[in-house]
Amino acid sequence: MALYLPRVIGHRGAKSYAPENTLESIHTAADIGVKWVELDVKLTKDQVPIIFHDDTLERTTNGSGPVAEMTYEDIRQLEAGSWYGESFAGVKIPTLEEALDVIYERDLGFNMEIKPCPGREKETAEVALDALASSWDNHSNLLISSFSHVSLEVAYDMAGDWARGLLLEKDLPENLRDLVEFFDPKTINFDADTEESAIEELLDLELPLVCYTVNDPMKARRLVNLGVDGFFSDCPDVIEENLPKAH
Ligand code: G3P
Ligand code: MG
């Protein structure tokens, strides 16, 4: 099935308007007209897939320490909204299943970024993909990505016909073409700080290029002029409004 990819994907939901990677952030993205959201998935100590970005709790919750040492019960006690704003007090870290329920309810596409805690690359991918497999059926609206090659290989083995995105850091790997051949990605998801000469190298791959994270409309326009196809943005509505009108 062909992948339908919008020009702008809401990063961690809609991170500029609600606490990242929460159900509120997904709802907010839908409210402002976003078609797809990107969310980060990792595992609790007892193997529950949750939506969370960092390896530790400090930045976005009232807890502390490594996520990999917390059970789901521990995670449930935490609060993940007050750091962002008092109106979000009481917001919880969602499980992948809870996030999927909102994604279905709001009819959104989904980029699941597998974001394993160090050393948990294989099991994070296995558990997250299992959870998705039991409920997701529209594969034109789903992209699986990861910086972890171990996680991406699990995706290839477990769900070979689901679209994969190869996530790249700003310094491109020397074996880029080998990686593309091996993982057979449908998209290349690259860093907004990538040098222009390296973006030219990416264009030569002749795959859709999706750039993270772009919140400046001028930058988005410059990248579109270079040949970039889409963006992850914390303020996806602002980027969408300022791109040249789609035909
Ligand atoms: O998937 C695109 C982007 O989210 C990758 O970086 O650190 O925001 O997960 P990060
Ligand atoms: Mg991410």
GROMACS .gro file of C-alpha atoms and ligand atoms in nm:
model
  258
    1MET     CA    1   0.000   0.000   0.000
    2ALA     CA    2   0.134   0.343  -0.092
    3LEU     CA    3   0.236   0.567   0.197
    4TYR     CA    4   0.036   0.888   0.232
    5LEU     CA    5   0.273   1.141   0.384
    6PRO     CA    6   0.155   1.492   0.475
    7ARG     CA    7   0.392   1.788   0.439
    8VAL     CA    8   0.390   1.860   0.812
    9ILE     CA    9   0.387   1.611   1.099
   10GLY     CA   10   0.317   1.721   1.455
   11HIS     CA   11   0.634   1.663   1.659
   12ARG     CA   12   0.565   1.479   1.988
   13GLY     CA   13   0.202   1.575   1.920
   14ALA     CA   14   0.208   1.952   1.904
   15LYS     CA   15   0.492   2.033   2.141
   16SER     CA   16   0.462   2.412   2.115
   17TYR     CA   17   0.108   2.408   2.253
   18ALA     CA   18   0.086   2.120   2.501
   19PRO     CA   19   0.324   1.903   2.702
   20GLU     CA   20   0.508   1.676   2.458
   21ASN     CA   21   0.416   1.311   2.411
   22THR     CA   22   0.090   1.331   2.608
   23LEU     CA   23  -0.270   1.258   2.510
   24GLU     CA   24  -0.336   1.633   2.539
   25SER     CA   25  -0.061   1.697   2.287
   26ILE     CA   26  -0.217   1.452   2.040
   27HIS     CA   27  -0.561   1.610   2.085
   28THR     CA   28  -0.413   1.955   2.040
   29ALA     CA   29  -0.245   1.847   1.717
   30ALA     CA   30  -0.579   1.720   1.586
   31ASP     CA   31  -0.756   2.037   1.701
   32ILE     CA   32  -0.523   2.258   1.496
   33GLY     CA   33  -0.571   2.047   1.183
   34VAL     CA   34  -0.263   1.826   1.186
   35LYS     CA   35  -0.296   1.503   0.984
   36TRP     CA   36  -0.015   1.298   1.143
   37VAL     CA   37   0.167   1.294   1.475
   38GLU     CA   38   0.513   1.170   1.567
   39LEU     CA   39   0.553   1.016   1.913
   40ASP     CA   40   0.847   0.850   2.089
   41VAL     CA   41   0.797   0.502   2.236
   42LYS     CA   42   1.005   0.334   2.504
   43LEU     CA   43   0.954   0.062   2.766
   44THR     CA   44   0.903   0.066   3.140
   45LYS     CA   45   1.106  -0.181   3.350
   46ASP     CA   46   0.812  -0.425   3.330
   47GLN     CA   47   0.788  -0.398   2.951
   48VAL     CA   48   0.492  -0.163   2.912
   49PRO     CA   49   0.531   0.057   2.602
   50ILE     CA   50   0.492   0.423   2.697
   51ILE     CA   51   0.511   0.752   2.510
   52PHE     CA   52   0.820   0.933   2.637
   53HIS     CA   53   1.127   1.099   2.490
   54ASP     CA   54   1.412   1.117   2.742
   55ASP     CA   55   1.593   0.826   2.910
   56THR     CA   56   1.540   1.001   3.244
   57LEU     CA   57   1.236   1.158   3.408
   58GLU     CA   58   1.360   1.497   3.528
   59ARG     CA   59   1.293   1.726   3.234
   60THR     CA   60   0.926   1.651   3.172
   61THR     CA   61   0.790   1.500   3.496
   62ASN     CA   62   0.796   1.546   3.872
   63GLY     CA   63   0.999   1.221   3.902
   64SER     CA   64   1.369   1.150   3.872
   65GLY     CA   65   1.601   0.874   3.756
   66PRO     CA   66   1.611   0.641   3.457
   67VAL     CA   67   1.283   0.539   3.290
   68ALA     CA   68   1.422   0.186   3.244
   69GLU     CA   69   1.420   0.139   3.623
   70MET     CA   70   1.054   0.240   3.667
   71THR     CA   71   0.763  -0.002   3.656
   72TYR     CA   72   0.440   0.103   3.489
   73GLU     CA   73   0.291   0.147   3.836
   74ASP     CA   74   0.574   0.391   3.924
   75ILE     CA   75   0.522   0.579   3.597
   76ARG     CA   76   0.147   0.608   3.666
   77GLN     CA   77   0.216   0.798   3.988
   78LEU     CA   78   0.404   1.071   3.801
   79GLU     CA   79   0.274   1.397   3.671
   80ALA     CA   80   0.389   1.516   3.329
   81GLY     CA   81   0.210   1.847   3.272
   82SER     CA   82   0.295   2.103   3.542
   83TRP     CA   83   0.648   2.161   3.412
   84TYR     CA   84   0.485   2.288   3.094
   85GLY     CA   85   0.209   2.498   3.245
   86GLU     CA   86  -0.030   2.495   3.541
   87SER     CA   87  -0.329   2.436   3.312
   88PHE     CA   88  -0.180   2.094   3.234
   89ALA     CA   89  -0.135   1.990   3.598
   90GLY     CA   90  -0.224   1.625   3.651
   91VAL     CA   91  -0.146   1.511   3.298
   92LYS     CA   92   0.000   1.158   3.290
   93ILE     CA   93   0.258   0.979   3.077
   94PRO     CA   94   0.044   0.774   2.836
   95THR     CA   95   0.091   0.414   2.734
   96LEU     CA   96   0.122   0.340   2.364
   97GLU     CA   97  -0.224   0.184   2.374
   98GLU     CA   98  -0.380   0.496   2.524
   99ALA     CA   99  -0.209   0.707   2.260
  100LEU     CA  100  -0.333   0.476   1.984
  101ASP     CA  101  -0.689   0.511   2.111
  102VAL     CA  102  -0.667   0.889   2.068
  103ILE     CA  103  -0.496   0.855   1.730
  104TYR     CA  104  -0.782   0.634   1.608
  105GLU     CA  105  -1.047   0.855   1.764
  106ARG     CA  106  -0.903   1.164   1.596
  107ASP     CA  107  -0.832   0.983   1.267
  108LEU     CA  108  -0.463   1.070   1.258
  109GLY     CA  109  -0.167   0.914   1.082
  110PHE     CA  110   0.118   0.800   1.303
  111ASN     CA  111   0.495   0.805   1.292
  112MET     CA  112   0.602   0.575   1.574
  113GLU     CA  113   0.959   0.657   1.662
  114ILE     CA  114   1.106   0.364   1.854
  115LYS     CA  115   1.324   0.537   2.115
  116PRO     CA  116   1.471   0.259   2.331
  117CYS     CA  117   1.648   0.318   2.659
  118PRO     CA  118   2.012   0.212   2.617
  119GLY     CA  119   2.045  -0.167   2.592
  120ARG     CA  120   1.673  -0.224   2.526
  121GLU     CA  121   1.673  -0.172   2.150
  122LYS     CA  122   1.541  -0.515   2.055
  123GLU     CA  123   1.270  -0.565   2.315
  124THR     CA  124   1.138  -0.208   2.278
  125ALA     CA  125   1.084  -0.261   1.907
  126GLU     CA  126   0.929  -0.605   1.960
  127VAL     CA  127   0.681  -0.493   2.225
  128ALA     CA  128   0.585  -0.168   2.047
  129LEU     CA  129   0.535  -0.341   1.711
  130ASP     CA  130   0.330  -0.617   1.875
  131ALA     CA  131   0.102  -0.357   2.031
  132LEU     CA  132   0.057  -0.186   1.694
  133ALA     CA  133   0.005  -0.509   1.504
  134SER     CA  134  -0.294  -0.601   1.716
  135SER     CA  135  -0.486  -0.288   1.625
  136TRP     CA  136  -0.349  -0.088   1.331
  137ASP     CA  137  -0.484  -0.166   0.987
  138ASN     CA  138  -0.435   0.142   0.766
  139HIS     CA  139  -0.076   0.113   0.651
  140SER     CA  140  -0.088   0.416   0.423
  141ASN     CA  141  -0.101   0.614   0.749
  142LEU     CA  142   0.182   0.456   0.948
  143LEU     CA  143   0.558   0.505   0.952
  144ILE     CA  144   0.798   0.324   1.185
  145SER     CA  145   1.129   0.497   1.249
  146SER     CA  146   1.427   0.477   1.480
  147PHE     CA  147   1.781   0.602   1.523
  148SER     CA  148   1.855   0.251   1.651
  149HIS     CA  149   1.958   0.014   1.376
  150VAL     CA  150   1.879  -0.280   1.602
  151SER     CA  151   1.521  -0.154   1.649
  152LEU     CA  152   1.482  -0.085   1.277
  153GLU     CA  153   1.605  -0.433   1.192
  154VAL     CA  154   1.342  -0.579   1.426
  155ALA     CA  155   1.081  -0.372   1.239
  156TYR     CA  156   1.210  -0.508   0.909
  157ASP     CA  157   1.194  -0.866   1.037
  158MET     CA  158   0.862  -0.845   1.222
  159ALA     CA  159   0.668  -0.619   0.990
  160GLY     CA  160   0.856  -0.610   0.662
  161ASP     CA  161   0.572  -0.451   0.465
  162TRP     CA  162   0.518  -0.159   0.707
  163ALA     CA  163   0.681   0.164   0.595
  164ARG     CA  164   1.010   0.242   0.769
  165GLY     CA  165   1.179   0.580   0.809
  166LEU     CA  166   1.557   0.589   0.843
  167LEU     CA  167   1.639   0.850   1.108
  168LEU     CA  168   1.970   1.027   1.059
  169GLU     CA  169   2.177   1.253   1.284
  170LYS     CA  170   2.317   1.571   1.131
  171ASP     CA  171   2.651   1.408   1.045
  172LEU     CA  172   2.554   1.155   0.781
  173PRO     CA  173   2.690   0.800   0.821
  174GLU     CA  174   2.962   0.698   0.576
  175ASN     CA  175   2.767   0.382   0.495
  176LEU     CA  176   2.446   0.573   0.413
  177ARG     CA  177   2.384   0.389   0.087
  178ASP     CA  178   2.441   0.051   0.252
  179LEU     CA  179   2.191   0.143   0.524
  180VAL     CA  180   1.933   0.245   0.265
  181GLU     CA  181   1.987  -0.078   0.077
  182PHE     CA  182   1.963  -0.286   0.394
  183PHE     CA  183   1.662  -0.121   0.561
  184ASP     CA  184   1.477  -0.034   0.242
  185PRO     CA  185   1.318   0.277   0.401
  186LYS     CA  186   1.020   0.466   0.255
  187THR     CA  187   1.148   0.797   0.396
  188ILE     CA  188   1.470   0.959   0.513
  189ASN     CA  189   1.412   1.157   0.833
  190PHE     CA  190   1.701   1.400   0.875
  191ASP     CA  191   1.819   1.671   1.114
  192ALA     CA  192   1.744   2.036   1.035
  193ASP     CA  193   2.108   2.121   1.115
  194THR     CA  194   2.239   1.898   0.835
  195GLU     CA  195   2.478   2.088   0.605
  196GLU     CA  196   2.339   2.182   0.265
  197SER     CA  197   2.602   1.971   0.086
  198ALA     CA  198   2.488   1.669   0.288
  199ILE     CA  199   2.124   1.743   0.201
  200GLU     CA  200   2.231   1.724  -0.166
  201GLU     CA  201   2.366   1.377  -0.089
  202LEU     CA  202   2.028   1.284   0.062
  203LEU     CA  203   1.844   1.415  -0.244
  204ASP     CA  204   2.047   1.174  -0.457
  205LEU     CA  205   1.880   0.885  -0.274
  206GLU     CA  206   1.552   0.978  -0.447
  207LEU     CA  207   1.342   0.905  -0.140
  208PRO     CA  208   1.100   1.141   0.037
  209LEU     CA  209   1.300   1.362   0.277
  210VAL     CA  210   1.138   1.465   0.604
  211CYS     CA  211   1.323   1.715   0.822
  212TYR     CA  212   1.315   1.737   1.204
  213THR     CA  213   1.251   1.972   1.382
  214VAL     CA  214   1.150   2.286   1.190
  215ASN     CA  215   0.957   2.564   1.365
  216ASP     CA  216   1.078   2.857   1.153
  217PRO     CA  217   0.866   2.911   0.838
  218MET     CA  218   1.156   3.078   0.654
  219LYS     CA  219   1.371   2.774   0.714
  220ALA     CA  220   1.092   2.545   0.594
  221ARG     CA  221   1.061   2.744   0.272
  222ARG     CA  222   1.437   2.732   0.212
  223LEU     CA  223   1.435   2.356   0.261
  224VAL     CA  224   1.135   2.311   0.028
  225ASN     CA  225   1.327   2.504  -0.236
  226LEU     CA  226   1.616   2.263  -0.193
  227GLY     CA  227   1.381   1.970  -0.255
  228VAL     CA  228   1.280   1.863   0.096
  229ASP     CA  229   0.935   1.703   0.107
  230GLY     CA  230   0.814   1.739   0.464
  231PHE     CA  231   0.875   1.851   0.819
  232PHE     CA  232   0.836   1.752   1.179
  233SER     CA  233   0.730   2.063   1.366
  234ASP     CA  234   0.636   2.161   1.722
  235CYS     CA  235   0.404   2.422   1.565
  236PRO     CA  236   0.285   2.233   1.256
  237ASP     CA  237   0.001   2.479   1.189
  238VAL     CA  238   0.247   2.768   1.153
  239ILE     CA  239   0.468   2.573   0.912
  240GLU     CA  240   0.173   2.450   0.705
  241GLU     CA  241   0.030   2.801   0.673
  242ASN     CA  242   0.357   2.940   0.547
  243LEU     CA  243   0.452   2.676   0.293
  244PRO     CA  244   0.373   2.739  -0.072
  245LYS     CA  245   0.017   2.619  -0.132
  246ALA     CA  246  -0.004   2.252  -0.227
  247HIS     CA  247  -0.143   2.179  -0.575
  248G3P     O1  248   1.145   1.155   1.460
  248G3P     C1  249   1.190   1.286   1.441
  248G3P     C2  250   1.245   1.346   1.568
  248G3P     O2  251   1.151   1.328   1.670
  248G3P     C3  252   1.377   1.284   1.608
  248G3P     O3  253   1.437   1.347   1.717
  248G3P     O4  254   1.497   1.363   1.954
  248G3P     O5  255   1.292   1.475   1.871
  248G3P     O6  256   1.302   1.227   1.892
  248G3P     P1  257   1.378   1.353   1.864
  249MG      MG  258   1.107   1.174   1.815
   0.00000   0.00000   0.00000
